[in-house]
Amino acid sequence: AGEGPAPTIFVPHGGPHASCLSAWIMSVAYITSLGINVVQVNYRGSLGFGETALQTLPGNVGTNDVSDMLAAVDAAVDMGVAKEGALAVVG
């Protein structure tokens, strides 16, 4: 891996009742081998974060998840991991 910020792809999971797993994923391994970061985001309401997190969803789908995705982008740029101007969100 190189030093400094790199192009970064942010991937939310499908859902809302799902989550990104910490597991080896061939497509992620390939993309990272090209020097591109992949950030998988478990936003509010993702499975595994309890009933309170799940109850934030009613009336907020498309709001909380998008806000959390943008917060992940900001955090990755602020930490010097993601290269501003070379970001993508897919999903």
Short mmCIF file of N, CA and C in Angstrom, two decimals:
data_model
loop_
_atom_site.label_atom_id
_atom_site.label_comp_id
_atom_site.label_asym_id
_atom_site.label_seq_id
_atom_site.Cartn_x
_atom_site.Cartn_y
_atom_site.Cartn_z
N ALA A 1 0.84 -1.19 0.00
CA ALA A 1 0.00 0.00 0.00
C ALA A 1 0.87 1.24 0.00
N GLY A 2 0.43 2.25 -0.70
CA GLY A 2 1.16 3.50 -0.78
C GLY A 2 0.91 4.38 0.43
N GLU A 3 1.68 5.44 0.51
CA GLU A 3 1.51 6.40 1.59
C GLU A 3 0.56 7.50 1.15
N GLY A 4 -0.18 8.04 2.09
CA GLY A 4 -1.05 9.17 1.80
C GLY A 4 -2.41 8.74 1.27
N PRO A 5 -3.24 9.73 0.99
CA PRO A 5 -4.60 9.47 0.53
C PRO A 5 -4.63 8.74 -0.81
N ALA A 6 -5.61 7.89 -0.98
CA ALA A 6 -5.77 7.13 -2.22
C ALA A 6 -7.21 7.28 -2.72
N PRO A 7 -7.43 7.01 -4.01
CA PRO A 7 -8.81 6.95 -4.49
C PRO A 7 -9.60 5.96 -3.62
N THR A 8 -10.85 6.27 -3.37
CA THR A 8 -11.63 5.46 -2.43
C THR A 8 -13.05 5.26 -2.93
N ILE A 9 -13.52 4.02 -2.81
CA ILE A 9 -14.90 3.67 -3.13
C ILE A 9 -15.61 3.36 -1.82
N PHE A 10 -16.75 3.99 -1.62
CA PHE A 10 -17.58 3.77 -0.43
C PHE A 10 -18.76 2.90 -0.83
N VAL A 11 -18.99 1.84 -0.07
CA VAL A 11 -20.02 0.86 -0.42
C VAL A 11 -20.99 0.68 0.75
N PRO A 12 -22.21 1.18 0.62
CA PRO A 12 -23.21 0.86 1.64
C PRO A 12 -23.78 -0.53 1.34
N HIS A 13 -24.27 -1.20 2.36
CA HIS A 13 -24.93 -2.49 2.12
C HIS A 13 -26.35 -2.25 1.65
N GLY A 14 -26.95 -3.27 1.09
CA GLY A 14 -28.37 -3.20 0.74
C GLY A 14 -29.18 -3.21 2.02
N GLY A 15 -30.42 -3.05 1.90
CA GLY A 15 -31.16 -3.10 3.16
C GLY A 15 -32.46 -2.34 3.12
N PRO A 16 -32.85 -1.84 4.23
CA PRO A 16 -32.03 -1.45 5.37
C PRO A 16 -31.68 -2.58 6.33
N HIS A 17 -32.33 -3.71 6.26
CA HIS A 17 -32.10 -4.77 7.24
C HIS A 17 -31.01 -5.70 6.77
N ALA A 18 -29.77 -5.22 6.79
CA ALA A 18 -28.60 -5.97 6.38
C ALA A 18 -27.39 -5.34 7.07
N SER A 19 -26.20 -5.84 6.76
CA SER A 19 -24.98 -5.22 7.25
C SER A 19 -23.81 -5.69 6.40
N CYS A 20 -22.74 -4.91 6.40
CA CYS A 20 -21.49 -5.31 5.75
C CYS A 20 -20.76 -6.24 6.71
N LEU A 21 -20.25 -7.31 6.21
CA LEU A 21 -19.56 -8.29 7.04
C LEU A 21 -18.05 -8.10 6.95
N SER A 22 -17.34 -8.48 8.00
CA SER A 22 -15.88 -8.50 7.89
C SER A 22 -15.51 -9.89 7.40
N ALA A 23 -15.41 -10.00 6.12
CA ALA A 23 -15.07 -11.26 5.47
C ALA A 23 -14.27 -10.95 4.22
N TRP A 24 -13.53 -11.94 3.75
CA TRP A 24 -12.77 -11.77 2.52
C TRP A 24 -13.75 -11.76 1.36
N ILE A 25 -13.64 -10.72 0.52
CA ILE A 25 -14.51 -10.59 -0.65
C ILE A 25 -13.59 -10.39 -1.85
N MET A 26 -13.68 -11.29 -2.83
CA MET A 26 -12.76 -11.28 -3.95
C MET A 26 -12.73 -9.95 -4.69
N SER A 27 -13.90 -9.36 -4.94
CA SER A 27 -13.93 -8.10 -5.68
C SER A 27 -13.25 -6.98 -4.90
N VAL A 28 -13.41 -6.96 -3.58
CA VAL A 28 -12.76 -5.95 -2.75
C VAL A 28 -11.25 -6.17 -2.75
N ALA A 29 -10.82 -7.43 -2.66
CA ALA A 29 -9.38 -7.73 -2.70
C ALA A 29 -8.77 -7.27 -4.02
N TYR A 30 -9.46 -7.48 -5.11
CA TYR A 30 -8.95 -7.06 -6.41
C TYR A 30 -8.84 -5.53 -6.50
N ILE A 31 -9.90 -4.84 -6.10
CA ILE A 31 -9.90 -3.37 -6.17
C ILE A 31 -8.78 -2.80 -5.30
N THR A 32 -8.61 -3.33 -4.10
CA THR A 32 -7.55 -2.81 -3.23
C THR A 32 -6.17 -3.15 -3.77
N SER A 33 -6.04 -4.24 -4.52
CA SER A 33 -4.74 -4.57 -5.12
C SER A 33 -4.34 -3.55 -6.17
N LEU A 34 -5.30 -2.79 -6.67
CA LEU A 34 -5.04 -1.73 -7.64
C LEU A 34 -4.68 -0.40 -6.97
N GLY A 35 -4.65 -0.40 -5.64
CA GLY A 35 -4.33 0.82 -4.90
C GLY A 35 -5.52 1.70 -4.60
N ILE A 36 -6.71 1.13 -4.72
CA ILE A 36 -7.95 1.86 -4.45
C ILE A 36 -8.51 1.34 -3.12
N ASN A 37 -8.82 2.25 -2.22
CA ASN A 37 -9.44 1.88 -0.94
C ASN A 37 -10.91 1.51 -1.15
N VAL A 38 -11.39 0.62 -0.31
CA VAL A 38 -12.81 0.29 -0.27
C VAL A 38 -13.27 0.43 1.18
N VAL A 39 -14.29 1.26 1.39
CA VAL A 39 -14.86 1.46 2.72
C VAL A 39 -16.30 0.96 2.69
N GLN A 40 -16.57 -0.07 3.48
CA GLN A 40 -17.93 -0.61 3.59
C GLN A 40 -18.57 0.00 4.82
N VAL A 41 -19.72 0.64 4.62
CA VAL A 41 -20.34 1.43 5.69
C VAL A 41 -21.58 0.74 6.25
N ASN A 42 -21.57 0.50 7.56
CA ASN A 42 -22.75 0.04 8.27
C ASN A 42 -23.40 1.28 8.90
N TYR A 43 -24.42 1.78 8.26
CA TYR A 43 -25.09 3.00 8.72
C TYR A 43 -26.11 2.69 9.80
N ARG A 44 -26.65 3.73 10.43
CA ARG A 44 -27.66 3.54 11.48
C ARG A 44 -28.79 2.67 10.96
N GLY A 45 -29.19 1.72 11.78
CA GLY A 45 -30.27 0.82 11.41
C GLY A 45 -29.76 -0.49 10.82
N SER A 46 -28.45 -0.62 10.63
CA SER A 46 -27.89 -1.87 10.12
C SER A 46 -28.11 -2.99 11.12
N LEU A 47 -28.22 -4.20 10.64
CA LEU A 47 -28.36 -5.35 11.53
C LEU A 47 -27.14 -5.47 12.42
N GLY A 48 -27.36 -5.91 13.64
CA GLY A 48 -26.27 -6.14 14.57
C GLY A 48 -26.01 -4.98 15.52
N PHE A 49 -26.77 -3.90 15.41
CA PHE A 49 -26.55 -2.74 16.26
C PHE A 49 -27.69 -2.53 17.25
N GLY A 50 -28.58 -3.50 17.34
CA GLY A 50 -29.62 -3.46 18.36
C GLY A 50 -30.92 -2.78 17.93
N GLU A 51 -31.91 -2.96 18.76
CA GLU A 51 -33.25 -2.46 18.50
C GLU A 51 -33.31 -0.93 18.43
N THR A 52 -32.54 -0.27 19.29
CA THR A 52 -32.56 1.20 19.30
C THR A 52 -32.10 1.73 17.94
N ALA A 53 -31.02 1.17 17.40
CA ALA A 53 -30.53 1.59 16.09
C ALA A 53 -31.57 1.29 15.01
N LEU A 54 -32.20 0.13 15.10
CA LEU A 54 -33.22 -0.25 14.12
C LEU A 54 -34.40 0.71 14.15
N GLN A 55 -34.77 1.18 15.33
CA GLN A 55 -35.91 2.06 15.45
C GLN A 55 -35.64 3.50 14.97
N THR A 56 -34.39 3.78 14.58
CA THR A 56 -34.11 5.09 13.98
C THR A 56 -34.57 5.13 12.53
N LEU A 57 -34.93 3.97 11.95
CA LEU A 57 -35.28 3.92 10.52
C LEU A 57 -36.65 4.47 10.16
N PRO A 58 -37.72 4.12 10.89
CA PRO A 58 -39.04 4.60 10.45
C PRO A 58 -39.07 6.11 10.25
N GLY A 59 -39.42 6.51 9.04
CA GLY A 59 -39.49 7.92 8.69
C GLY A 59 -38.15 8.54 8.33
N ASN A 60 -37.08 7.76 8.42
CA ASN A 60 -35.74 8.31 8.16
C ASN A 60 -34.93 7.54 7.13
N VAL A 61 -35.54 6.54 6.46
CA VAL A 61 -34.82 5.84 5.40
C VAL A 61 -34.54 6.84 4.30
N GLY A 62 -33.31 6.89 3.84
CA GLY A 62 -32.92 7.87 2.84
C GLY A 62 -32.41 9.16 3.47
N THR A 63 -32.48 9.24 4.79
CA THR A 63 -31.96 10.41 5.51
C THR A 63 -30.78 9.99 6.38
N ASN A 64 -31.04 9.13 7.37
CA ASN A 64 -29.97 8.69 8.27
C ASN A 64 -28.87 7.94 7.51
N ASP A 65 -29.26 7.05 6.61
CA ASP A 65 -28.27 6.27 5.89
C ASP A 65 -27.39 7.16 5.01
N VAL A 66 -27.98 8.12 4.34
CA VAL A 66 -27.22 9.04 3.50
C VAL A 66 -26.32 9.92 4.36
N SER A 67 -26.85 10.42 5.47
CA SER A 67 -26.06 11.24 6.40
C SER A 67 -24.86 10.46 6.92
N ASP A 68 -25.08 9.20 7.28
CA ASP A 68 -23.99 8.38 7.80
C ASP A 68 -22.95 8.09 6.71
N MET A 69 -23.40 7.89 5.48
CA MET A 69 -22.47 7.66 4.37
C MET A 69 -21.60 8.90 4.16
N LEU A 70 -22.22 10.08 4.17
CA LEU A 70 -21.46 11.32 4.00
C LEU A 70 -20.48 11.53 5.17
N ALA A 71 -20.89 11.14 6.36
CA ALA A 71 -19.99 11.24 7.52
C ALA A 71 -18.78 10.31 7.34
N ALA A 72 -19.00 9.13 6.78
CA ALA A 72 -17.89 8.20 6.52
C ALA A 72 -16.93 8.78 5.49
N VAL A 73 -17.48 9.42 4.45
CA VAL A 73 -16.64 10.07 3.43
C VAL A 73 -15.81 11.17 4.09
N ASP A 74 -16.45 12.04 4.85
CA ASP A 74 -15.74 13.14 5.52
C ASP A 74 -14.65 12.60 6.45
N ALA A 75 -14.96 11.56 7.20
CA ALA A 75 -13.99 11.00 8.15
C ALA A 75 -12.78 10.42 7.41
N ALA A 76 -13.02 9.71 6.32
CA ALA A 76 -11.91 9.11 5.57
C ALA A 76 -11.01 10.18 4.95
N VAL A 77 -11.61 11.26 4.46
CA VAL A 77 -10.82 12.38 3.92
C VAL A 77 -10.05 13.06 5.05
N ASP A 78 -10.72 13.34 6.16
CA ASP A 78 -10.09 14.01 7.30
C ASP A 78 -8.93 13.19 7.88
N MET A 79 -9.04 11.86 7.86
CA MET A 79 -7.99 10.99 8.39
C MET A 79 -6.83 10.82 7.40
N GLY A 80 -6.99 11.37 6.19
CA GLY A 80 -5.93 11.26 5.20
C GLY A 80 -5.89 9.92 4.49
N VAL A 81 -6.98 9.17 4.56
CA VAL A 81 -7.05 7.87 3.91
C VAL A 81 -7.60 8.00 2.49
N ALA A 82 -8.65 8.80 2.35
CA ALA A 82 -9.32 8.97 1.05
C ALA A 82 -8.85 10.26 0.39
N LYS A 83 -8.64 10.17 -0.91
CA LYS A 83 -8.16 11.31 -1.70
C LYS A 83 -9.35 12.15 -2.18
N GLU A 84 -9.44 13.38 -1.67
CA GLU A 84 -10.51 14.27 -2.08
C GLU A 84 -10.45 14.46 -3.59
N GLY A 85 -11.59 14.39 -4.26
CA GLY A 85 -11.64 14.51 -5.72
C GLY A 85 -11.49 13.17 -6.43
N ALA A 86 -11.24 12.10 -5.65
CA ALA A 86 -11.13 10.76 -6.23
C ALA A 86 -11.96 9.80 -5.38
N LEU A 87 -13.24 10.17 -5.21
CA LEU A 87 -14.15 9.41 -4.35
C LEU A 87 -15.33 8.92 -5.17
N ALA A 88 -15.83 7.74 -4.81
CA ALA A 88 -17.04 7.22 -5.44
C ALA A 88 -17.89 6.54 -4.38
N VAL A 89 -19.19 6.68 -4.51
CA VAL A 89 -20.13 5.95 -3.67
C VAL A 89 -20.93 5.06 -4.60
N VAL A 90 -20.98 3.78 -4.32
CA VAL A 90 -21.74 2.85 -5.16
C VAL A 90 -22.78 2.16 -4.31
N GLY A 91 -23.75 1.58 -4.97
CA GLY A 91 -24.76 0.82 -4.24
C GLY A 91 -26.14 1.29 -4.52
#
